[in-house]
Amino acid sequence: MSEKTSNPSEAVTSAWTSIMRARERLLAAIEADLKAAGMPPLAWYDVLWELTRSQDGKLRPYEIEERTLLAQYNLSRLLDRLEREGLVRREAFAEDGRGRWVLISDAGRKLRERMWTVYAKSIETHIGCKLAESEAKAIAGLLDRFL
């Protein structure tokens, strides 16, 4: 027995396509702005931001993974790179030497602030200046339904 599934309407399919196209184009534009300013990729900002806003500036790797869009294998490599650059450090749990914290360094905090200057301008350029405040709130409210 097969269960009959309904297909999405034309409007729903169009909404999906527009969301995905907008996401790709906006991310590409923001990444290009960061690169033009000599900054690292947006994924670096995302990890540094989550660490900055966490209690004590530290998280477990799985917590970073949950708070970002990075897959575990990508996150592990990124954390290795951030550690080599002196932007984070790993520290064993006091209670259990097998687990690790990831802690943001002062250099990591400073880089995140420099990146935010470029990132904020990019958000305004590619999104903010194209929407009225009420439109931005409406879009955010609509998209919140999916989160």
Tab-separated table of N, CA and C in Angstrom:
chain	number	residue	atom	x	y	z
A	1	MET	N	0.840	-1.179	0.000
A	1	MET	CA	0.000	0.000	0.000
A	1	MET	C	0.883	1.240	0.000
A	2	SER	N	0.626	2.128	-0.867
A	2	SER	CA	1.392	3.368	-0.898
A	2	SER	C	0.508	4.506	-0.401
A	3	GLU	N	1.161	5.339	0.341
A	3	GLU	CA	0.454	6.505	0.864
A	3	GLU	C	0.573	7.622	-0.151
A	4	LYS	N	-0.530	8.205	-0.490
A	4	LYS	CA	-0.525	9.274	-1.484
A	4	LYS	C	0.060	10.542	-0.843
A	5	THR	N	1.064	11.092	-1.497
A	5	THR	CA	1.654	12.336	-1.015
A	5	THR	C	1.248	13.467	-1.936
A	6	SER	N	1.040	14.593	-1.355
A	6	SER	CA	0.668	15.740	-2.184
A	6	SER	C	1.925	16.496	-2.579
A	7	ASN	N	1.892	17.044	-3.732
A	7	ASN	CA	3.006	17.845	-4.225
A	7	ASN	C	2.845	19.275	-3.746
A	8	PRO	N	3.977	19.970	-3.569
A	8	PRO	CA	3.869	21.373	-3.178
A	8	PRO	C	3.245	22.195	-4.305
A	9	SER	N	2.588	23.250	-3.906
A	9	SER	CA	1.989	24.134	-4.906
A	9	SER	C	3.087	24.856	-5.675
A	10	GLU	N	2.699	25.467	-6.750
A	10	GLU	CA	3.641	26.268	-7.554
A	10	GLU	C	4.232	27.394	-6.704
A	11	ALA	N	3.394	28.022	-5.883
A	11	ALA	CA	3.859	29.122	-5.032
A	11	ALA	C	4.871	28.629	-4.001
A	12	VAL	N	4.618	27.468	-3.410
A	12	VAL	CA	5.544	26.918	-2.411
A	12	VAL	C	6.866	26.538	-3.070
A	13	THR	N	6.800	25.923	-4.228
A	13	THR	CA	8.014	25.569	-4.957
A	13	THR	C	8.798	26.821	-5.339
A	14	SER	N	8.105	27.849	-5.771
A	14	SER	CA	8.756	29.114	-6.118
A	14	SER	C	9.411	29.750	-4.888
A	15	ALA	N	8.724	29.688	-3.752
A	15	ALA	CA	9.294	30.228	-2.511
A	15	ALA	C	10.580	29.486	-2.159
A	16	TRP	N	10.536	28.169	-2.238
A	16	TRP	CA	11.719	27.353	-1.950
A	16	TRP	C	12.883	27.747	-2.858
A	17	THR	N	12.624	27.821	-4.146
A	17	THR	CA	13.660	28.167	-5.110
A	17	THR	C	14.241	29.553	-4.819
A	18	SER	N	13.385	30.512	-4.520
A	18	SER	CA	13.844	31.874	-4.218
A	18	SER	C	14.685	31.923	-2.949
A	19	ILE	N	14.261	31.190	-1.934
A	19	ILE	CA	15.038	31.152	-0.679
A	19	ILE	C	16.439	30.609	-0.959
A	20	MET	N	16.510	29.521	-1.684
A	20	MET	CA	17.809	28.899	-1.960
A	20	MET	C	18.686	29.769	-2.855
A	21	ARG	N	18.106	30.389	-3.862
A	21	ARG	CA	18.894	31.275	-4.733
A	21	ARG	C	19.394	32.492	-3.962
A	22	ALA	N	18.508	33.073	-3.167
A	22	ALA	CA	18.907	34.239	-2.375
A	22	ALA	C	20.027	33.867	-1.414
A	23	ARG	N	19.897	32.734	-0.758
A	23	ARG	CA	20.927	32.278	0.181
A	23	ARG	C	22.282	32.162	-0.516
A	24	GLU	N	22.294	31.479	-1.652
A	24	GLU	CA	23.546	31.277	-2.376
A	24	GLU	C	24.157	32.604	-2.834
A	25	ARG	N	23.342	33.458	-3.410
A	25	ARG	CA	23.862	34.738	-3.919
A	25	ARG	C	24.350	35.645	-2.799
A	26	LEU	N	23.592	35.701	-1.708
A	26	LEU	CA	23.992	36.564	-0.593
A	26	LEU	C	25.258	36.053	0.084
A	27	LEU	N	25.344	34.750	0.292
A	27	LEU	CA	26.565	34.197	0.884
A	27	LEU	C	27.768	34.444	-0.019
A	28	ALA	N	27.599	34.278	-1.310
A	28	ALA	CA	28.706	34.524	-2.236
A	28	ALA	C	29.146	35.984	-2.194
A	29	ALA	N	28.188	36.896	-2.127
A	29	ALA	CA	28.517	38.326	-2.075
A	29	ALA	C	29.249	38.672	-0.779
A	30	ILE	N	28.781	38.127	0.328
A	30	ILE	CA	29.424	38.407	1.621
A	30	ILE	C	30.826	37.793	1.653
A	31	GLU	N	30.958	36.565	1.168
A	31	GLU	CA	32.285	35.935	1.109
A	31	GLU	C	33.236	36.760	0.241
A	32	ALA	N	32.743	37.273	-0.871
A	32	ALA	CA	33.577	38.096	-1.754
A	32	ALA	C	34.012	39.377	-1.056
A	33	ASP	N	33.112	39.991	-0.302
A	33	ASP	CA	33.465	41.206	0.433
A	33	ASP	C	34.525	40.924	1.494
A	34	LEU	N	34.381	39.816	2.209
A	34	LEU	CA	35.390	39.441	3.210
A	34	LEU	C	36.739	39.199	2.546
A	35	LYS	N	36.725	38.474	1.441
A	35	LYS	CA	37.967	38.175	0.723
A	35	LYS	C	38.622	39.459	0.218
A	36	ALA	N	37.825	40.370	-0.336
A	36	ALA	CA	38.361	41.637	-0.853
A	36	ALA	C	39.006	42.468	0.256
A	37	ALA	N	38.508	42.306	1.472
A	37	ALA	CA	39.062	43.039	2.616
A	37	ALA	C	40.221	42.289	3.268
A	38	GLY	N	40.624	41.170	2.675
A	38	GLY	CA	41.737	40.401	3.221
A	38	GLY	C	41.368	39.597	4.456
A	39	MET	N	40.096	39.312	4.602
A	39	MET	CA	39.607	38.570	5.768
A	39	MET	C	39.426	37.093	5.420
A	40	PRO	N	39.444	36.257	6.449
A	40	PRO	CA	39.181	34.835	6.212
A	40	PRO	C	37.712	34.580	5.886
A	41	PRO	N	37.371	33.344	5.546
A	41	PRO	CA	35.990	33.006	5.184
A	41	PRO	C	34.995	33.187	6.330
A	42	LEU	N	33.745	33.264	5.961
A	42	LEU	CA	32.651	33.483	6.901
A	42	LEU	C	32.576	32.401	7.973
A	43	ALA	N	32.940	31.163	7.652
A	43	ALA	CA	32.906	30.083	8.641
A	43	ALA	C	33.786	30.417	9.846
A	44	TRP	N	34.903	31.106	9.610
A	44	TRP	CA	35.761	31.513	10.723
A	44	TRP	C	34.990	32.451	11.644
A	45	TYR	N	34.310	33.414	11.034
A	45	TYR	CA	33.525	34.361	11.831
A	45	TYR	C	32.481	33.619	12.651
A	46	ASP	N	31.777	32.700	12.024
A	46	ASP	CA	30.698	31.982	12.711
A	46	ASP	C	31.208	31.270	13.957
A	47	VAL	N	32.336	30.577	13.846
A	47	VAL	CA	32.903	29.870	14.999
A	47	VAL	C	33.360	30.869	16.057
A	48	LEU	N	34.069	31.893	15.645
A	48	LEU	CA	34.559	32.892	16.610
A	48	LEU	C	33.405	33.614	17.291
A	49	TRP	N	32.328	33.887	16.562
A	49	TRP	CA	31.157	34.546	17.136
A	49	TRP	C	30.507	33.666	18.193
A	50	GLU	N	30.325	32.389	17.887
A	50	GLU	CA	29.696	31.488	18.857
A	50	GLU	C	30.543	31.367	20.113
A	51	LEU	N	31.845	31.334	19.965
A	51	LEU	CA	32.723	31.291	21.136
A	51	LEU	C	32.664	32.593	21.922
A	52	THR	N	32.617	33.713	21.218
A	52	THR	CA	32.556	35.026	21.876
A	52	THR	C	31.309	35.153	22.727
A	53	ARG	N	30.183	34.715	22.208
A	53	ARG	CA	28.933	34.907	22.932
A	53	ARG	C	28.616	33.801	23.932
A	54	SER	N	29.481	32.801	24.010
A	54	SER	CA	29.278	31.724	24.977
A	54	SER	C	29.787	32.146	26.353
A	55	GLN	N	29.307	31.436	27.346
A	55	GLN	CA	29.775	31.704	28.706
A	55	GLN	C	31.255	31.347	28.791
A	56	ASP	N	32.051	32.245	29.287
A	56	ASP	CA	33.499	32.048	29.461
A	56	ASP	C	34.276	31.912	28.153
A	57	GLY	N	33.642	32.198	27.000
A	57	GLY	CA	34.346	32.124	25.728
A	57	GLY	C	34.784	30.729	25.351
A	58	LYS	N	34.027	29.720	25.802
A	58	LYS	CA	34.417	28.354	25.470
A	58	LYS	C	33.185	27.493	25.220
A	59	LEU	N	33.374	26.539	24.318
A	59	LEU	CA	32.328	25.579	23.969
A	59	LEU	C	32.989	24.237	23.679
A	60	ARG	N	32.204	23.195	23.743
A	60	ARG	CA	32.654	21.884	23.288
A	60	ARG	C	32.462	21.852	21.775
A	61	PRO	N	33.276	21.080	21.073
A	61	PRO	CA	33.134	21.033	19.613
A	61	PRO	C	31.712	20.709	19.149
A	62	TYR	N	31.032	19.780	19.814
A	62	TYR	CA	29.676	19.440	19.369
A	62	TYR	C	28.721	20.615	19.565
A	63	GLU	N	28.984	21.483	20.557
A	63	GLU	CA	28.145	22.668	20.754
A	63	GLU	C	28.356	23.664	19.621
A	64	ILE	N	29.589	23.812	19.175
A	64	ILE	CA	29.875	24.687	18.031
A	64	ILE	C	29.159	24.144	16.798
A	65	GLU	N	29.233	22.840	16.611
A	65	GLU	CA	28.571	22.213	15.466
A	65	GLU	C	27.069	22.475	15.494
A	66	GLU	N	26.448	22.366	16.665
A	66	GLU	CA	25.003	22.600	16.794
A	66	GLU	C	24.623	24.044	16.506
A	67	ARG	N	25.514	24.979	16.828
A	67	ARG	CA	25.204	26.405	16.694
A	67	ARG	C	25.573	26.987	15.339
A	68	THR	N	26.331	26.233	14.556
A	68	THR	CA	26.729	26.702	13.224
A	68	THR	C	26.163	25.745	12.181
A	69	LEU	N	26.428	26.012	10.941
A	69	LEU	CA	25.985	25.145	9.853
A	69	LEU	C	27.102	24.226	9.372
A	70	LEU	N	28.141	24.087	10.180
A	70	LEU	CA	29.300	23.306	9.765
A	70	LEU	C	29.129	21.835	10.124
A	71	ALA	N	29.443	20.965	9.181
A	71	ALA	CA	29.448	19.533	9.448
A	71	ALA	C	30.646	19.199	10.334
A	72	GLN	N	30.550	18.130	11.095
A	72	GLN	CA	31.583	17.770	12.064
A	72	GLN	C	32.967	17.668	11.425
A	73	TYR	N	33.072	17.005	10.267
A	73	TYR	CA	34.387	16.848	9.640
A	73	TYR	C	34.959	18.187	9.192
A	74	ASN	N	34.113	19.104	8.727
A	74	ASN	CA	34.593	20.437	8.357
A	74	ASN	C	34.991	21.231	9.589
A	75	LEU	N	34.219	21.096	10.643
A	75	LEU	CA	34.508	21.824	11.882
A	75	LEU	C	35.841	21.388	12.469
A	76	SER	N	36.120	20.104	12.471
A	76	SER	CA	37.391	19.614	13.026
A	76	SER	C	38.581	20.240	12.302
A	77	ARG	N	38.508	20.256	10.976
A	77	ARG	CA	39.599	20.860	10.201
A	77	ARG	C	39.696	22.363	10.443
A	78	LEU	N	38.535	23.024	10.541
A	78	LEU	CA	38.534	24.463	10.794
A	78	LEU	C	39.115	24.768	12.168
A	79	LEU	N	38.747	23.988	13.173
A	79	LEU	CA	39.298	24.211	14.513
A	79	LEU	C	40.803	24.003	14.529
A	80	ASP	N	41.289	23.016	13.785
A	80	ASP	CA	42.742	22.824	13.671
A	80	ASP	C	43.390	24.074	13.097
A	81	ARG	N	42.799	24.624	12.058
A	81	ARG	CA	43.352	25.819	11.400
A	81	ARG	C	43.296	27.030	12.327
A	82	LEU	N	42.158	27.222	13.008
A	82	LEU	CA	42.031	28.347	13.933
A	82	LEU	C	43.039	28.235	15.072
A	83	GLU	N	43.290	27.015	15.515
A	83	GLU	CA	44.272	26.804	16.582
A	83	GLU	C	45.676	27.122	16.090
A	84	ARG	N	46.013	26.664	14.886
A	84	ARG	CA	47.336	26.981	14.311
A	84	ARG	C	47.542	28.483	14.174
A	85	GLU	N	46.462	29.200	13.875
A	85	GLU	CA	46.550	30.663	13.713
A	85	GLU	C	46.532	31.401	15.053
A	86	GLY	N	46.368	30.671	16.151
A	86	GLY	CA	46.363	31.288	17.473
A	86	GLY	C	45.052	31.971	17.826
A	87	LEU	N	43.976	31.610	17.142
A	87	LEU	CA	42.679	32.257	17.365
A	87	LEU	C	41.838	31.514	18.390
A	88	VAL	N	42.105	30.236	18.557
A	88	VAL	CA	41.454	29.423	19.586
A	88	VAL	C	42.516	28.507	20.179
A	89	ARG	N	42.170	27.924	21.307
A	89	ARG	CA	43.003	26.863	21.860
A	89	ARG	C	42.081	25.788	22.428
A	90	ARG	N	42.601	24.588	22.467
A	90	ARG	CA	41.835	23.474	23.020
A	90	ARG	C	42.386	23.176	24.409
A	91	GLU	N	41.478	22.831	25.276
A	91	GLU	CA	41.853	22.564	26.665
A	91	GLU	C	41.058	21.353	27.148
A	92	ALA	N	41.724	20.446	27.858
A	92	ALA	CA	41.046	19.253	28.374
A	92	ALA	C	40.076	19.644	29.477
A	93	PHE	N	38.974	18.888	29.576
A	93	PHE	CA	38.050	19.083	30.695
A	93	PHE	C	38.808	18.807	31.985
A	94	ALA	N	38.542	19.580	32.995
A	94	ALA	CA	39.179	19.352	34.291
A	94	ALA	C	38.777	17.985	34.852
A	95	GLU	N	37.501	17.614	34.666
A	95	GLU	CA	36.974	16.378	35.242
A	95	GLU	C	37.360	15.136	34.436
A	96	ASP	N	37.563	15.310	33.147
A	96	ASP	CA	37.737	14.165	32.265
A	96	ASP	C	38.709	14.556	31.160
A	97	GLY	N	39.891	14.012	31.185
A	97	GLY	CA	40.924	14.387	30.231
A	97	GLY	C	40.630	14.022	28.790
A	98	ARG	N	39.571	13.226	28.552
A	98	ARG	CA	39.261	12.824	27.172
A	98	ARG	C	38.529	13.921	26.407
A	99	GLY	N	37.676	14.687	27.075
A	99	GLY	CA	36.920	15.745	26.415
A	99	GLY	C	37.746	17.005	26.268
A	100	ARG	N	37.325	17.868	25.361
A	100	ARG	CA	38.051	19.117	25.103
A	100	ARG	C	37.094	20.298	25.051
A	101	TRP	N	37.557	21.405	25.554
A	101	TRP	CA	36.910	22.700	25.342
A	101	TRP	C	37.627	23.368	24.187
A	102	VAL	N	36.930	24.224	23.482
A	102	VAL	CA	37.543	25.124	22.512
A	102	VAL	C	37.352	26.515	23.099
A	103	LEU	N	38.448	27.224	23.292
A	103	LEU	CA	38.418	28.558	23.896
A	103	LEU	C	38.905	29.589	22.897
A	104	ILE	N	38.248	30.728	22.856
A	104	ILE	CA	38.677	31.807	21.969
A	104	ILE	C	39.813	32.573	22.635
A	105	SER	N	40.793	32.949	21.855
A	105	SER	CA	41.920	33.744	22.358
A	105	SER	C	41.641	35.230	22.147
A	106	ASP	N	42.497	36.064	22.722
A	106	ASP	CA	42.365	37.512	22.483
A	106	ASP	C	42.519	37.822	20.997
A	107	ALA	N	43.434	37.124	20.341
A	107	ALA	CA	43.614	37.332	18.891
A	107	ALA	C	42.348	36.935	18.139
A	108	GLY	N	41.679	35.876	18.582
A	108	GLY	CA	40.420	35.456	17.963
A	108	GLY	C	39.332	36.491	18.142
A	109	ARG	N	39.270	37.082	19.334
A	109	ARG	CA	38.272	38.139	19.592
A	109	ARG	C	38.533	39.357	18.707
A	110	LYS	N	39.791	39.723	18.574
A	110	LYS	CA	40.140	40.888	17.755
A	110	LYS	C	39.842	40.646	16.277
A	111	LEU	N	40.163	39.457	15.783
A	111	LEU	CA	39.862	39.144	14.389
A	111	LEU	C	38.359	39.171	14.152
A	112	ARG	N	37.577	38.597	15.058
A	112	ARG	CA	36.125	38.599	14.897
A	112	ARG	C	35.594	40.020	14.830
A	113	GLU	N	36.114	40.912	15.647
A	113	GLU	CA	35.682	42.316	15.612
A	113	GLU	C	36.042	42.966	14.278
A	114	ARG	N	37.230	42.708	13.767
A	114	ARG	CA	37.631	43.262	12.461
A	114	ARG	C	36.759	42.692	11.355
A	115	MET	N	36.491	41.402	11.433
A	115	MET	CA	35.631	40.777	10.430
A	115	MET	C	34.219	41.355	10.492
A	116	TRP	N	33.716	41.633	11.701
A	116	TRP	CA	32.356	42.160	11.843
A	116	TRP	C	32.226	43.508	11.144
A	117	THR	N	33.251	44.312	11.178
A	117	THR	CA	33.207	45.600	10.499
A	117	THR	C	32.895	45.407	9.013
A	118	VAL	N	33.552	44.466	8.385
A	118	VAL	CA	33.330	44.170	6.962
A	118	VAL	C	31.989	43.465	6.773
A	119	TYR	N	31.713	42.490	7.615
A	119	TYR	CA	30.493	41.686	7.522
A	119	TYR	C	29.255	42.564	7.691
A	120	ALA	N	29.260	43.443	8.681
A	120	ALA	CA	28.109	44.326	8.924
A	120	ALA	C	27.850	45.231	7.721
A	121	LYS	N	28.914	45.783	7.165
A	121	LYS	CA	28.762	46.630	5.978
A	121	LYS	C	28.206	45.822	4.819
A	122	SER	N	28.665	44.590	4.682
A	122	SER	CA	28.206	43.722	3.611
A	122	SER	C	26.723	43.377	3.773
A	123	ILE	N	26.304	43.094	4.999
A	123	ILE	CA	24.886	42.818	5.260
A	123	ILE	C	24.047	44.024	4.867
A	124	GLU	N	24.502	45.199	5.227
A	124	GLU	CA	23.753	46.418	4.892
A	124	GLU	C	23.725	46.644	3.379
A	125	THR	N	24.858	46.432	2.724
A	125	THR	CA	24.947	46.646	1.283
A	125	THR	C	24.061	45.686	0.495
A	126	HIS	N	24.105	44.420	0.861
A	126	HIS	CA	23.420	43.402	0.065
A	126	HIS	C	21.999	43.095	0.527
A	127	ILE	N	21.651	43.512	1.736
A	127	ILE	CA	20.324	43.205	2.267
A	127	ILE	C	19.631	44.457	2.794
A	128	GLY	N	20.258	45.109	3.739
A	128	GLY	CA	19.632	46.235	4.438
A	128	GLY	C	19.166	47.363	3.547
A	129	CYS	N	19.979	47.738	2.586
A	129	CYS	CA	19.608	48.874	1.735
A	129	CYS	C	18.525	48.516	0.720
A	130	LYS	N	18.192	47.229	0.617
A	130	LYS	CA	17.173	46.796	-0.340
A	130	LYS	C	15.818	46.554	0.320
A	131	LEU	N	15.764	46.686	1.645
A	131	LEU	CA	14.534	46.421	2.384
A	131	LEU	C	14.189	47.565	3.322
A	132	ALA	N	12.920	47.870	3.411
A	132	ALA	CA	12.453	48.770	4.470
A	132	ALA	C	12.515	47.983	5.773
A	133	GLU	N	12.579	48.674	6.883
A	133	GLU	CA	12.639	48.010	8.194
A	133	GLU	C	11.453	47.065	8.383
A	134	SER	N	10.281	47.492	7.975
A	134	SER	CA	9.095	46.643	8.123
A	134	SER	C	9.201	45.385	7.253
A	135	GLU	N	9.793	45.506	6.077
A	135	GLU	CA	9.982	44.342	5.213
A	135	GLU	C	10.984	43.361	5.831
A	136	ALA	N	12.057	43.908	6.387
A	136	ALA	CA	13.057	43.058	7.040
A	136	ALA	C	12.421	42.294	8.194
A	137	LYS	N	11.603	42.966	8.983
A	137	LYS	CA	10.924	42.295	10.098
A	137	LYS	C	9.960	41.234	9.596
A	138	ALA	N	9.256	41.529	8.522
A	138	ALA	CA	8.308	40.568	7.956
A	138	ALA	C	9.033	39.319	7.448
A	139	ILE	N	10.141	39.513	6.742
A	139	ILE	CA	10.906	38.370	6.232
A	139	ILE	C	11.453	37.545	7.396
A	140	ALA	N	12.016	38.220	8.382
A	140	ALA	CA	12.547	37.507	9.545
A	140	ALA	C	11.452	36.714	10.243
A	141	GLY	N	10.282	37.306	10.388
A	141	GLY	CA	9.168	36.612	11.012
A	141	GLY	C	8.722	35.402	10.225
A	142	LEU	N	8.646	35.540	8.924
A	142	LEU	CA	8.259	34.411	8.077
A	142	LEU	C	9.287	33.294	8.138
A	143	LEU	N	10.548	33.630	8.052
A	143	LEU	CA	11.600	32.606	8.069
A	143	LEU	C	11.725	31.943	9.446
A	144	ASP	N	11.381	32.660	10.505
A	144	ASP	CA	11.412	32.083	11.851
A	144	ASP	C	10.489	30.870	11.982
A	145	ARG	N	9.497	30.776	11.134
A	145	ARG	CA	8.588	29.617	11.165
A	145	ARG	C	9.323	28.308	10.881
A	146	PHE	N	10.434	28.412	10.181
A	146	PHE	CA	11.194	27.217	9.804
A	146	PHE	C	12.275	26.860	10.816
A	147	LEU	N	12.499	27.716	11.779
A	147	LEU	CA	13.594	27.493	12.734
A	147	LEU	C	13.118	26.912	14.031
